[in-house]
CSV table of C-alpha atoms in Angstrom, one decimal:
chain,number,residue,atom,x,y,z
A,1,UNK,CA,-14.5,-1.2,0.6
A,2,UNK,CA,-14.1,-4.2,3.1
A,3,UNK,CA,-13.9,-7.2,0.8
A,4,UNK,CA,-11.4,-5.1,-1.4
A,5,UNK,CA,-9.7,-4.4,1.5
A,6,UNK,CA,-8.4,-7.8,2.3
A,7,UNK,CA,-7.0,-8.9,-0.8
A,8,UNK,CA,-5.6,-5.5,-2.0
A,9,UNK,CA,-4.0,-6.1,1.8
A,10,UNK,CA,-2.3,-9.3,0.5
A,11,UNK,CA,-1.0,-7.3,-2.6
A,12,UNK,CA,1.1,-4.3,-0.9
A,13,UNK,CA,2.4,-6.7,2.0
A,14,UNK,CA,3.9,-8.8,-1.2
A,15,UNK,CA,5.2,-5.9,-2.4
A,16,UNK,CA,6.6,-4.7,0.7
A,17,UNK,CA,8.1,-8.4,1.5
A,18,UNK,CA,7.0,-8.2,5.2
A,19,UNK,CA,4.3,-11.2,4.9
A,20,UNK,CA,0.2,-11.0,4.7
A,21,UNK,CA,-0.4,-11.0,8.3
A,22,UNK,CA,1.5,-7.5,9.1
A,23,UNK,CA,-0.5,-6.1,6.2
A,24,UNK,CA,-4.2,-7.5,7.2
A,25,UNK,CA,-3.2,-6.3,10.6
A,26,UNK,CA,-2.4,-3.1,10.1
A,27,UNK,CA,-5.9,-2.4,7.9
A,28,UNK,CA,-7.6,-4.1,10.6
A,29,UNK,CA,-6.0,-1.7,13.1
A,30,UNK,CA,-5.6,1.5,11.2
A,31,UNK,CA,-9.6,2.1,10.1
A,32,UNK,CA,-11.5,2.3,13.5
A,33,UNK,CA,-8.8,5.6,14.6
A,34,UNK,CA,-9.3,7.5,11.4
A,35,UNK,CA,-13.1,6.7,11.5
A,36,UNK,CA,-13.4,8.4,14.8
A,37,UNK,CA,-10.5,11.2,14.6
A,38,UNK,CA,-10.8,12.2,10.9
A,39,UNK,CA,-12.3,14.6,9.4
A,40,UNK,CA,-12.7,13.6,6.0
A,41,UNK,CA,-16.4,11.6,5.3
A,42,UNK,CA,-14.4,9.6,2.5
A,43,UNK,CA,-11.3,8.8,3.3
A,44,UNK,CA,-10.7,5.0,3.7
A,45,UNK,CA,-7.2,4.2,5.1
A,46,UNK,CA,-4.7,1.1,4.6
A,47,UNK,CA,-1.9,0.0,2.8
A,48,UNK,CA,-0.4,1.7,0.1
A,49,UNK,CA,1.7,0.9,-2.9
A,50,UNK,CA,3.8,4.0,-2.5
A,51,UNK,CA,4.3,3.0,1.7
A,52,UNK,CA,5.0,-0.8,0.6
A,53,UNK,CA,8.0,0.3,-2.0
A,54,UNK,CA,9.4,2.8,0.7
A,55,UNK,CA,8.9,0.1,3.5
A,56,UNK,CA,11.0,-2.2,0.9
A,57,UNK,CA,13.4,0.2,0.0
A,58,UNK,CA,14.7,0.7,3.4
A,59,UNK,CA,14.3,-2.1,5.1
A,60,UNK,CA,16.3,-4.3,1.8
A,61,UNK,CA,19.3,-1.1,1.9
A,62,UNK,CA,20.1,-2.5,5.7
A,63,UNK,CA,20.4,-5.7,4.2
A,64,UNK,CA,17.6,-7.6,6.1
A,65,UNK,CA,15.9,-10.7,4.2
A,66,UNK,CA,12.2,-9.9,3.4
A,67,UNK,CA,9.9,-12.0,5.6
A,68,UNK,CA,12.2,-12.5,8.8
A,69,UNK,CA,10.7,-11.5,11.9
A,70,UNK,CA,13.8,-8.7,11.8
A,71,UNK,CA,12.2,-7.8,8.4
A,72,UNK,CA,9.1,-7.2,9.9
A,73,UNK,CA,10.0,-5.3,13.0
A,74,UNK,CA,11.9,-2.8,10.9
A,75,UNK,CA,8.6,-2.4,9.2
A,76,UNK,CA,5.9,-2.0,12.5
A,77,UNK,CA,8.9,0.7,14.1
A,78,UNK,CA,8.4,2.5,10.8
A,79,UNK,CA,5.0,2.9,10.9
A,80,UNK,CA,5.6,3.9,14.6
A,81,UNK,CA,7.6,6.6,13.3
A,82,UNK,CA,5.2,7.7,10.5
A,83,UNK,CA,2.6,7.6,13.4
A,84,UNK,CA,4.8,10.4,15.3
A,85,UNK,CA,5.3,12.3,12.7
A,86,UNK,CA,2.3,12.6,11.4
A,87,UNK,CA,1.0,13.8,15.4
A,88,UNK,CA,3.6,16.4,15.6
A,89,UNK,CA,2.9,17.7,11.7
A,90,UNK,CA,-1.1,18.2,12.8
A,91,UNK,CA,-0.2,19.3,16.2
A,92,UNK,CA,2.2,21.9,14.5
A,93,UNK,CA,-0.3,22.9,12.0
A,94,UNK,CA,1.6,21.5,9.0
A,95,UNK,CA,-1.5,19.9,6.9
A,96,UNK,CA,-1.9,22.6,4.6
A,97,UNK,CA,1.4,23.4,4.0
A,98,UNK,CA,1.8,19.7,2.9
A,99,UNK,CA,-1.4,19.8,0.9
A,100,UNK,CA,-0.5,22.7,-1.2
A,101,UNK,CA,2.2,21.4,-3.2
A,102,UNK,CA,1.7,21.8,-7.2
A,103,UNK,CA,-0.4,19.1,-8.2
A,104,UNK,CA,2.0,18.3,-11.2
A,105,UNK,CA,4.4,17.4,-8.7
A,106,UNK,CA,2.2,15.4,-6.8
A,107,UNK,CA,0.8,14.0,-10.4
A,108,UNK,CA,4.3,13.1,-11.7
A,109,UNK,CA,5.2,11.1,-8.6
A,110,UNK,CA,2.3,9.2,-7.8
A,111,UNK,CA,2.6,8.4,-11.8
A,112,UNK,CA,6.5,7.2,-11.0
A,113,UNK,CA,5.2,5.1,-7.9
A,114,UNK,CA,2.7,3.7,-10.2
A,115,UNK,CA,5.1,2.2,-13.0
A,116,UNK,CA,7.3,1.3,-9.8
A,117,UNK,CA,4.8,-1.0,-8.8
A,118,UNK,CA,3.9,-2.5,-12.0
A,119,UNK,CA,7.5,-3.1,-12.8
A,120,UNK,CA,8.2,-4.6,-9.7
A,121,UNK,CA,5.3,-6.9,-10.1
A,122,UNK,CA,6.0,-8.5,-13.2
A,123,UNK,CA,7.4,-11.3,-12.0
A,124,UNK,CA,4.3,-12.7,-9.5
A,125,UNK,CA,1.9,-11.3,-13.0
A,126,UNK,CA,3.8,-13.6,-15.1
A,127,UNK,CA,4.8,-16.6,-12.7
A,128,UNK,CA,8.5,-16.4,-13.4
A,129,UNK,CA,12.0,-14.4,-12.3
A,130,UNK,CA,14.5,-13.3,-14.1
A,131,UNK,CA,18.1,-14.2,-14.2
A,132,UNK,CA,21.2,-13.0,-15.4
A,133,UNK,CA,22.8,-9.7,-15.0
A,134,UNK,CA,19.5,-7.7,-15.6
A,135,UNK,CA,17.9,-9.3,-12.7
A,136,UNK,CA,19.1,-7.1,-9.9
A,137,UNK,CA,16.9,-4.3,-10.8
A,138,UNK,CA,13.2,-4.6,-10.8
A,139,UNK,CA,12.6,-2.2,-14.3
A,140,UNK,CA,15.3,-4.2,-15.9
A,141,UNK,CA,14.6,-7.5,-14.7
A,142,UNK,CA,10.6,-6.9,-16.1
A,143,UNK,CA,12.1,-6.1,-19.4
A,144,UNK,CA,13.7,-9.4,-19.2
A,145,UNK,CA,10.8,-11.6,-18.3
A,146,UNK,CA,8.7,-9.4,-21.2
A,147,UNK,CA,11.5,-10.7,-23.6
A,148,UNK,CA,11.5,-14.3,-22.8
A,149,UNK,CA,7.6,-15.4,-22.8
A,150,UNK,CA,8.5,-18.8,-23.2
A,151,UNK,CA,9.6,-19.0,-19.2
A,152,UNK,CA,6.2,-17.5,-18.3
A,153,UNK,CA,3.8,-19.5,-16.4
A,154,UNK,CA,0.8,-19.9,-18.5
A,155,UNK,CA,-2.4,-19.8,-15.7
A,156,UNK,CA,-0.2,-17.3,-14.1
A,157,UNK,CA,0.0,-15.2,-17.3
A,158,UNK,CA,-3.4,-15.6,-18.5
A,159,UNK,CA,-5.0,-14.6,-15.2
A,160,UNK,CA,-3.3,-11.4,-15.0
A,161,UNK,CA,-3.9,-10.8,-18.3
A,162,UNK,CA,-7.9,-11.4,-17.6
A,163,UNK,CA,-7.4,-9.1,-14.9
A,164,UNK,CA,-6.1,-6.1,-16.6
A,165,UNK,CA,-8.5,-6.5,-19.0
A,166,UNK,CA,-11.4,-6.2,-16.2
A,167,UNK,CA,-9.6,-3.2,-14.5
A,168,UNK,CA,-9.2,-1.4,-17.3
A,169,UNK,CA,-12.9,-2.0,-18.6
A,170,UNK,CA,-15.2,-2.4,-15.6
A,171,UNK,CA,-16.4,1.0,-15.8
A,172,UNK,CA,-17.6,1.3,-19.3
A,173,UNK,CA,-20.1,-1.9,-17.4
A,174,UNK,CA,-21.2,1.1,-14.7
A,175,UNK,CA,-19.1,3.4,-12.9
A,176,UNK,CA,-19.8,1.0,-9.4
A,177,UNK,CA,-18.9,-2.1,-11.3
A,178,UNK,CA,-16.6,-3.5,-8.4
A,179,UNK,CA,-13.7,-4.5,-10.8
A,180,UNK,CA,-10.8,-5.4,-8.3
A,181,UNK,CA,-13.6,-7.4,-6.1
A,182,UNK,CA,-14.6,-9.4,-9.5
A,183,UNK,CA,-10.4,-9.9,-10.2
A,184,UNK,CA,-10.4,-11.2,-6.5
A,185,UNK,CA,-13.3,-13.6,-7.0
A,186,UNK,CA,-12.2,-15.1,-10.0
A,187,UNK,CA,-8.8,-16.1,-8.9
A,188,UNK,CA,-10.7,-17.6,-5.8
A,189,UNK,CA,-12.9,-19.4,-8.2
A,190,UNK,CA,-10.4,-20.9,-10.3
A,191,UNK,CA,-7.5,-21.7,-7.6
A,192,UNK,CA,-10.3,-23.7,-5.5
A,193,UNK,CA,-11.7,-25.5,-8.7
A,194,UNK,CA,-7.9,-27.4,-9.0
A,195,UNK,CA,-7.0,-24.5,-12.0
A,196,UNK,CA,-3.3,-24.1,-12.2
A,197,UNK,CA,-3.3,-20.4,-12.2
A,198,UNK,CA,0.2,-20.4,-9.9
A,199,UNK,CA,1.0,-19.4,-6.1
A,200,UNK,CA,-1.8,-18.6,-3.4
A,201,UNK,CA,-1.9,-16.9,-0.3
A,202,UNK,CA,-2.7,-19.4,2.1
A,203,UNK,CA,-4.0,-19.4,5.0
A,204,UNK,CA,-3.5,-16.2,7.3
A,205,UNK,CA,-3.8,-17.0,11.3
A,206,UNK,CA,-3.5,-14.2,13.8
A,207,UNK,CA,-1.9,-15.3,17.6
A,208,UNK,CA,-3.4,-12.3,19.4
A,209,UNK,CA,-1.2,-13.7,22.7
A,210,UNK,CA,2.0,-12.5,20.4
A,211,UNK,CA,0.8,-9.4,19.6
A,212,UNK,CA,2.3,-8.3,22.7
A,213,UNK,CA,5.2,-6.7,23.4
A,214,UNK,CA,4.2,-4.9,19.8
A,215,UNK,CA,6.9,-6.1,17.3
A,216,UNK,CA,8.3,-2.3,17.1
A,217,UNK,CA,9.4,-3.3,20.6
A,218,UNK,CA,11.2,-6.1,20.1
A,219,UNK,CA,13.9,-4.9,17.0
A,220,UNK,CA,17.1,-4.2,17.8
A,221,UNK,CA,18.8,-1.6,19.4
A,222,UNK,CA,21.1,-0.8,16.5
A,223,UNK,CA,18.0,-0.4,14.1
A,224,UNK,CA,16.0,1.7,16.0
A,225,UNK,CA,18.1,4.9,15.0
A,226,UNK,CA,19.0,3.4,11.4
A,227,UNK,CA,15.0,3.9,10.9
A,228,UNK,CA,14.1,7.4,12.7
A,229,UNK,CA,14.7,9.2,8.9
A,230,UNK,CA,12.8,7.0,6.6
A,231,UNK,CA,10.5,6.8,9.3
A,232,UNK,CA,9.7,10.4,9.5
A,233,UNK,CA,10.3,10.8,5.6
A,234,UNK,CA,7.5,7.7,5.3
A,235,UNK,CA,5.4,9.6,7.5
A,236,UNK,CA,5.1,12.7,5.6
A,237,UNK,CA,5.2,11.6,2.2
A,238,UNK,CA,2.6,8.6,2.2
A,239,UNK,CA,0.1,11.2,3.5
A,240,UNK,CA,1.1,13.8,0.4
A,241,UNK,CA,-1.3,11.7,-2.2
A,242,UNK,CA,-4.1,10.7,-0.1
A,243,UNK,CA,-4.0,14.2,1.4
A,244,UNK,CA,-4.3,16.4,-1.9
A,245,UNK,CA,-7.1,14.1,-3.1
A,246,UNK,CA,-8.9,14.8,0.1
A,247,UNK,CA,-8.5,19.0,-0.8
A,248,UNK,CA,-9.7,18.7,-4.2
A,249,UNK,CA,-13.3,16.3,-3.2
A,250,UNK,CA,-13.8,18.5,0.0
A,251,UNK,CA,-13.4,21.8,-2.2
A,252,UNK,CA,-15.6,20.3,-5.2
A,253,UNK,CA,-18.4,19.5,-2.6
A,254,UNK,CA,-17.4,22.9,-0.9
A,255,UNK,CA,-17.0,20.7,2.4
A,256,UNK,CA,-14.9,21.9,5.0
A,257,UNK,CA,-11.5,19.6,5.3
A,258,UNK,CA,-9.5,19.7,8.5
A,259,UNK,CA,-5.8,18.1,6.9
A,260,UNK,CA,-4.3,18.6,10.6
A,261,UNK,CA,-7.1,16.4,12.2
A,262,UNK,CA,-6.4,14.0,9.5
A,263,UNK,CA,-2.9,14.1,9.9
A,264,UNK,CA,-3.4,13.5,13.6
A,265,UNK,CA,-5.6,11.0,13.2
A,266,UNK,CA,-3.3,8.8,10.5
A,267,UNK,CA,-1.1,9.4,12.9
A,268,UNK,CA,-2.8,7.4,15.8
A,269,UNK,CA,-4.2,4.4,13.2
A,270,UNK,CA,0.0,4.2,12.0
A,271,UNK,CA,0.6,4.1,16.3
A,272,UNK,CA,-2.3,1.4,16.6
A,273,UNK,CA,-0.7,-0.4,13.6
A,274,UNK,CA,2.4,-1.0,14.9
A,275,UNK,CA,1.1,-2.1,18.1
A,276,UNK,CA,-0.3,-4.9,16.6
A,277,UNK,CA,2.7,-5.6,14.2
A,278,UNK,CA,1.5,-3.6,11.4
A,279,UNK,CA,2.8,-1.7,8.4
A,280,UNK,CA,2.5,2.1,7.8
A,281,UNK,CA,-0.9,3.0,6.2
A,282,UNK,CA,-2.3,5.9,4.6
A,283,UNK,CA,-5.3,7.1,2.9
A,284,UNK,CA,-6.1,5.2,-0.1
A,285,UNK,CA,-7.3,6.3,-3.1
A,286,UNK,CA,-8.7,3.0,-4.9
A,287,UNK,CA,-11.2,2.6,-1.7
A,288,UNK,CA,-12.0,6.0,-1.2
A,289,UNK,CA,-13.0,6.7,-4.7
A,290,UNK,CA,-15.2,3.6,-4.7
A,291,UNK,CA,-17.0,5.3,-1.8
A,292,UNK,CA,-17.0,8.9,-3.3
A,293,UNK,CA,-19.2,7.0,-6.2
A,294,UNK,CA,-21.1,4.8,-4.1
């Protein structure tokens, strides 16, 4: 799961618009607190698609430019508020309330988020951008690109198609087949051998000396109050998906699971993420599922 965490974090960073380092630092900083303080032996914590989408939506609505210094500070402050929210909910014994929502509601919520992620990533999958009036919305932009295949970058589109096939059929080979890791290695091998498969992430550098003071504490004062409500919502909403699945697995195995303890653990993890300039983290279903299968 560690090998999958890095490319997965990079993907969610691009989705959030924060830059790769923000998600990589979040994944690194969040793992240890959850391992020490959490109650679920299954839960893998890191960046997730829903958190990335909500982060992007919040910061863009405030007029911040994706990837800018203030934008990354805003993402870190959202993680800080989300962490405080989860700690408060855990101390207040609200975990059972959050994880008692109807399954149909959670499934609809997750399905909608999945489609949002898919449509928002179509430009990256085909290596092209929509133009004209339909380019303003990610869903209409995706449909515009689907109707203009001649604009696609051949290498990028071909690699995306191969990844789709591997991800959809990997489990048919073996339930332990590392589909995500296989796709990542395939892309690295092709790019390193000079094949044009589109843009790459590039080098990731971390200046430890620049981690203090934390990015969340350097944000302009006028944004501090504006991000409180979105941060609280982010802290509660992003816990639901992972929390519901953890309850299901615990009930299936007959193990005792303390949702309030995991709320506090993930709250501390988000505060740690914010301290190193990272974004919001929560339970990651894909990597947790892989660990359970193993």
